[in-house]
Each structure stands twice: as structure tokens, then as C-alpha cells.
Amino acid sequence: MDSLTIEKLIDDKAVLSWLTPSQNEAFKQIQMFDSPAYKMINLYGKSGIGKGFIARFLIKELGYSLCKTIAEDQWIKTESHFLIVDHVSTSRESLRSIRNSMFRTQIERILIISKTKADDDIPKITFELAKEDIEVFRSNLYKIGVKIPPDIEDVYDFNILITKIGESYAK
């Protein structure tokens, strides 16, 4: 089993019961801003802590669409009025461009997922990983038959953990 297969298994399990405690808290905070008054929200934190899993959950369960660019022509192709924009700049200029594009499209709300805090007056949700999150993630993997070798017990990055598990299966 390689890391892509493991990621596919995880994608299939993007349901509420699979959220770690920190992911669940971030999801609750996202829901708090679920009103027309909040057009953009910024979920930010380090790489590999589960922001992408929250995005997959929102796509699967709540009908959000994912876009990896701020290009308006890509937004027009989405079927949802709620958009997740991942890995984009959070500079004031970039956010202004996103805001202007929202007014010209059917998009009602955007969740911006980034490593850095947005440089603007939009709601920001800091996302951090706790040891308990890794334990819940490992338990969830075990439930779907993914075995975690004991030599990677101290890995606290979901992306690295998945890669190392995939490598252990290849041995």
C-alpha cells in the first residue's frame, strides 16, 4: 500500500467522526462564521496538520468546491456558491483580488486555507495540531486496516506520517 492509496482511503472517510479534536474545533469555528455577513474566512496553520482534511470534509459533507487558484474563470466552473481556495497568498492585495472576483461571480463565501494568517480584516481561525490529534488519526487509520510501524511513533505531521507509512508497506 503506497501513500496515494492511503490518502484515497482517508478521502473516502472524510466524515465528521474522522475529524480529530482540533479539526472538530476548527470546523465549529468555521460554522460560527456561516452567515452572509462573513464572505471570507481564513483557516491557517503549518503544513501537514489536517487543514486539507477539513477541506475534503467540507467538500464531501457540505457541498463546498475546491479551487487551487484565484483565477475567476475557474470559479465560474464551480457548481457551489461556497468555495475553498487552498495554497494562495494571503496578502492584502491577493485578498482584495479574491473579494473583487466574488462580486463578479456567484460565489457567496470563500474559505481561504493557508500557512500564514491573512493580512486583512477577515475572520481568522488558527489551526494547530495537538498530540491527541495524532492519536485519533492513528486510531482512525487502524480502523481501516492501515498498520503504523512502531518506528514512526514520534511523527507529528499528517503528510509525513502518511508518506512514512506508505514507505513501510513498500519494504
mmCIF file with all atom_site columns, N, CA and C in Angstrom, residues 60-86:
data_model
loop_
_atom_site.group_PDB
_atom_site.id
_atom_site.type_symbol
_atom_site.label_atom_id
_atom_site.label_alt_id
_atom_site.label_comp_id
_atom_site.label_asym_id
_atom_site.label_entity_id
_atom_site.label_seq_id
_atom_site.pdbx_PDB_ins_code
_atom_site.Cartn_x
_atom_site.Cartn_y
_atom_site.Cartn_z
_atom_site.occupancy
_atom_site.B_iso_or_equiv
_atom_site.pdbx_formal_charge
_atom_site.auth_seq_id
_atom_site.auth_comp_id
_atom_site.auth_asym_id
_atom_site.auth_atom_id
_atom_site.pdbx_PDB_model_num
ATOM 1  N N  . LYS A 1 60 ? -17.147 17.215 0.797   1.00 0.00 ? 60 LYS A N  1
ATOM 2  C CA . LYS A 1 60 ? -17.967 15.997 0.788   1.00 0.00 ? 60 LYS A CA 1
ATOM 3  C C  . LYS A 1 60 ? -19.292 16.180 1.522   1.00 0.00 ? 60 LYS A C  1
ATOM 4  N N  . GLU A 1 61 ? -19.236 16.789 2.685   1.00 0.00 ? 61 GLU A N  1
ATOM 5  C CA . GLU A 1 61 ? -20.422 16.860 3.537   1.00 0.00 ? 61 GLU A CA 1
ATOM 6  C C  . GLU A 1 61 ? -21.275 18.114 3.354   1.00 0.00 ? 61 GLU A C  1
ATOM 7  N N  . LEU A 1 62 ? -20.655 19.232 2.971   1.00 0.00 ? 62 LEU A N  1
ATOM 8  C CA . LEU A 1 62 ? -21.395 20.493 2.926   1.00 0.00 ? 62 LEU A CA 1
ATOM 9  C C  . LEU A 1 62 ? -21.458 21.117 1.537   1.00 0.00 ? 62 LEU A C  1
ATOM 10 N N  . GLY A 1 63 ? -20.908 20.435 0.533   1.00 0.00 ? 63 GLY A N  1
ATOM 11 C CA . GLY A 1 63 ? -21.049 20.902 -0.840  1.00 0.00 ? 63 GLY A CA 1
ATOM 12 C C  . GLY A 1 63 ? -20.139 22.036 -1.261  1.00 0.00 ? 63 GLY A C  1
ATOM 13 N N  . TYR A 1 64 ? -19.082 22.271 -0.510  1.00 0.00 ? 64 TYR A N  1
ATOM 14 C CA . TYR A 1 64 ? -18.108 23.274 -0.946  1.00 0.00 ? 64 TYR A CA 1
ATOM 15 C C  . TYR A 1 64 ? -17.401 22.772 -2.202  1.00 0.00 ? 64 TYR A C  1
ATOM 16 N N  . SER A 1 65 ? -16.828 23.684 -2.969  1.00 0.00 ? 65 SER A N  1
ATOM 17 C CA . SER A 1 65 ? -15.987 23.342 -4.116  1.00 0.00 ? 65 SER A CA 1
ATOM 18 C C  . SER A 1 65 ? -14.561 23.767 -3.784  1.00 0.00 ? 65 SER A C  1
ATOM 19 N N  . LEU A 1 66 ? -13.594 23.052 -4.354  1.00 0.00 ? 66 LEU A N  1
ATOM 20 C CA . LEU A 1 66 ? -12.190 23.373 -4.120  1.00 0.00 ? 66 LEU A CA 1
ATOM 21 C C  . LEU A 1 66 ? -11.591 23.992 -5.360  1.00 0.00 ? 66 LEU A C  1
ATOM 22 N N  . CYS A 1 67 ? -10.837 25.047 -5.158  1.00 0.00 ? 67 CYS A N  1
ATOM 23 C CA . CYS A 1 67 ? -10.136 25.697 -6.259  1.00 0.00 ? 67 CYS A CA 1
ATOM 24 C C  . CYS A 1 67 ? -8.729  26.023 -5.762  1.00 0.00 ? 67 CYS A C  1
ATOM 25 N N  . LYS A 1 68 ? -7.729  25.654 -6.518  1.00 0.00 ? 68 LYS A N  1
ATOM 26 C CA . LYS A 1 68 ? -6.353  25.910 -6.099  1.00 0.00 ? 68 LYS A CA 1
ATOM 27 C C  . LYS A 1 68 ? -5.790  27.163 -6.746  1.00 0.00 ? 68 LYS A C  1
ATOM 28 N N  . THR A 1 69 ? -6.666  28.004 -7.252  1.00 0.00 ? 69 THR A N  1
ATOM 29 C CA . THR A 1 69 ? -6.222  29.244 -7.886  1.00 0.00 ? 69 THR A CA 1
ATOM 30 C C  . THR A 1 69 ? -7.235  30.342 -7.581  1.00 0.00 ? 69 THR A C  1
ATOM 31 N N  . ILE A 1 70 ? -6.803  31.575 -7.700  1.00 0.00 ? 70 ILE A N  1
ATOM 32 C CA . ILE A 1 70 ? -7.747  32.675 -7.513  1.00 0.00 ? 70 ILE A CA 1
ATOM 33 C C  . ILE A 1 70 ? -8.245  33.184 -8.859  1.00 0.00 ? 70 ILE A C  1
ATOM 34 N N  . ALA A 1 71 ? -8.006  32.404 -9.923  1.00 0.00 ? 71 ALA A N  1
ATOM 35 C CA . ALA A 1 71 ? -8.452  32.800 -11.265 1.00 0.00 ? 71 ALA A CA 1
ATOM 36 C C  . ALA A 1 71 ? -9.972  32.700 -11.362 1.00 0.00 ? 71 ALA A C  1
ATOM 37 N N  . GLU A 1 72 ? -10.599 33.800 -11.673 1.00 0.00 ? 72 GLU A N  1
ATOM 38 C CA . GLU A 1 72 ? -12.052 33.885 -11.763 1.00 0.00 ? 72 GLU A CA 1
ATOM 39 C C  . GLU A 1 72 ? -12.661 32.869 -12.724 1.00 0.00 ? 72 GLU A C  1
ATOM 40 N N  . ASP A 1 73 ? -11.989 32.638 -13.853 1.00 0.00 ? 73 ASP A N  1
ATOM 41 C CA . ASP A 1 73 ? -12.546 31.713 -14.847 1.00 0.00 ? 73 ASP A CA 1
ATOM 42 C C  . ASP A 1 73 ? -12.696 30.310 -14.279 1.00 0.00 ? 73 ASP A C  1
ATOM 43 N N  . GLN A 1 74 ? -11.885 29.945 -13.304 1.00 0.00 ? 74 GLN A N  1
ATOM 44 C CA . GLN A 1 74 ? -12.016 28.642 -12.659 1.00 0.00 ? 74 GLN A CA 1
ATOM 45 C C  . GLN A 1 74 ? -13.208 28.635 -11.690 1.00 0.00 ? 74 GLN A C  1
ATOM 46 N N  . TRP A 1 75 ? -13.476 29.750 -11.056 1.00 0.00 ? 75 TRP A N  1
ATOM 47 C CA . TRP A 1 75 ? -14.581 29.838 -10.117 1.00 0.00 ? 75 TRP A CA 1
ATOM 48 C C  . TRP A 1 75 ? -15.921 29.687 -10.819 1.00 0.00 ? 75 TRP A C  1
ATOM 49 N N  . ILE A 1 76 ? -16.013 30.249 -11.998 1.00 0.00 ? 76 ILE A N  1
ATOM 50 C CA . ILE A 1 76 ? -17.270 30.220 -12.739 1.00 0.00 ? 76 ILE A CA 1
ATOM 51 C C  . ILE A 1 76 ? -17.688 28.787 -13.040 1.00 0.00 ? 76 ILE A C  1
ATOM 52 N N  . LYS A 1 77 ? -16.721 27.894 -13.156 1.00 0.00 ? 77 LYS A N  1
ATOM 53 C CA . LYS A 1 77 ? -16.999 26.493 -13.470 1.00 0.00 ? 77 LYS A CA 1
ATOM 54 C C  . LYS A 1 77 ? -17.518 25.702 -12.269 1.00 0.00 ? 77 LYS A C  1
ATOM 55 N N  . THR A 1 78 ? -17.412 26.258 -11.072 1.00 0.00 ? 78 THR A N  1
ATOM 56 C CA . THR A 1 78 ? -17.862 25.517 -9.895  1.00 0.00 ? 78 THR A CA 1
ATOM 57 C C  . THR A 1 78 ? -19.373 25.524 -9.801  1.00 0.00 ? 78 THR A C  1
ATOM 58 N N  . GLU A 1 79 ? -19.900 24.451 -9.232  1.00 0.00 ? 79 GLU A N  1
ATOM 59 C CA . GLU A 1 79 ? -21.352 24.321 -9.070  1.00 0.00 ? 79 GLU A CA 1
ATOM 60 C C  . GLU A 1 79 ? -21.826 24.878 -7.733  1.00 0.00 ? 79 GLU A C  1
ATOM 61 N N  . SER A 1 80 ? -20.917 25.054 -6.812  1.00 0.00 ? 80 SER A N  1
ATOM 62 C CA . SER A 1 80 ? -21.268 25.501 -5.473  1.00 0.00 ? 80 SER A CA 1
ATOM 63 C C  . SER A 1 80 ? -21.118 27.019 -5.357  1.00 0.00 ? 80 SER A C  1
ATOM 64 N N  . HIS A 1 81 ? -21.836 27.586 -4.415  1.00 0.00 ? 81 HIS A N  1
ATOM 65 C CA . HIS A 1 81 ? -21.696 29.008 -4.105  1.00 0.00 ? 81 HIS A CA 1
ATOM 66 C C  . HIS A 1 81 ? -20.690 29.215 -2.972  1.00 0.00 ? 81 HIS A C  1
ATOM 67 N N  . PHE A 1 82 ? -20.167 28.092 -2.476  1.00 0.00 ? 82 PHE A N  1
ATOM 68 C CA . PHE A 1 82 ? -19.202 28.122 -1.387  1.00 0.00 ? 82 PHE A CA 1
ATOM 69 C C  . PHE A 1 82 ? -17.901 27.512 -1.892  1.00 0.00 ? 82 PHE A C  1
ATOM 70 N N  . LEU A 1 83 ? -16.817 28.245 -1.731  1.00 0.00 ? 83 LEU A N  1
ATOM 71 C CA . LEU A 1 83 ? -15.553 27.866 -2.340  1.00 0.00 ? 83 LEU A CA 1
ATOM 72 C C  . LEU A 1 83 ? -14.447 27.774 -1.295  1.00 0.00 ? 83 LEU A C  1
ATOM 73 N N  . ILE A 1 84 ? -13.594 26.791 -1.472  1.00 0.00 ? 84 ILE A N  1
ATOM 74 C CA . ILE A 1 84 ? -12.377 26.682 -0.682  1.00 0.00 ? 84 ILE A CA 1
ATOM 75 C C  . ILE A 1 84 ? -11.233 27.004 -1.626  1.00 0.00 ? 84 ILE A C  1
ATOM 76 N N  . VAL A 1 85 ? -10.427 27.975 -1.250  1.00 0.00 ? 85 VAL A N  1
ATOM 77 C CA . VAL A 1 85 ? -9.248  28.328 -2.038  1.00 0.00 ? 85 VAL A CA 1
ATOM 78 C C  . VAL A 1 85 ? -8.047  27.940 -1.183  1.00 0.00 ? 85 VAL A C  1
ATOM 79 N N  . ASP A 1 86 ? -7.252  27.020 -1.696  1.00 0.00 ? 86 ASP A N  1
ATOM 80 C CA . ASP A 1 86 ? -6.152  26.446 -0.937  1.00 0.00 ? 86 ASP A CA 1
ATOM 81 C C  . ASP A 1 86 ? -4.809  26.882 -1.514  1.00 0.00 ? 86 ASP A C  1
#
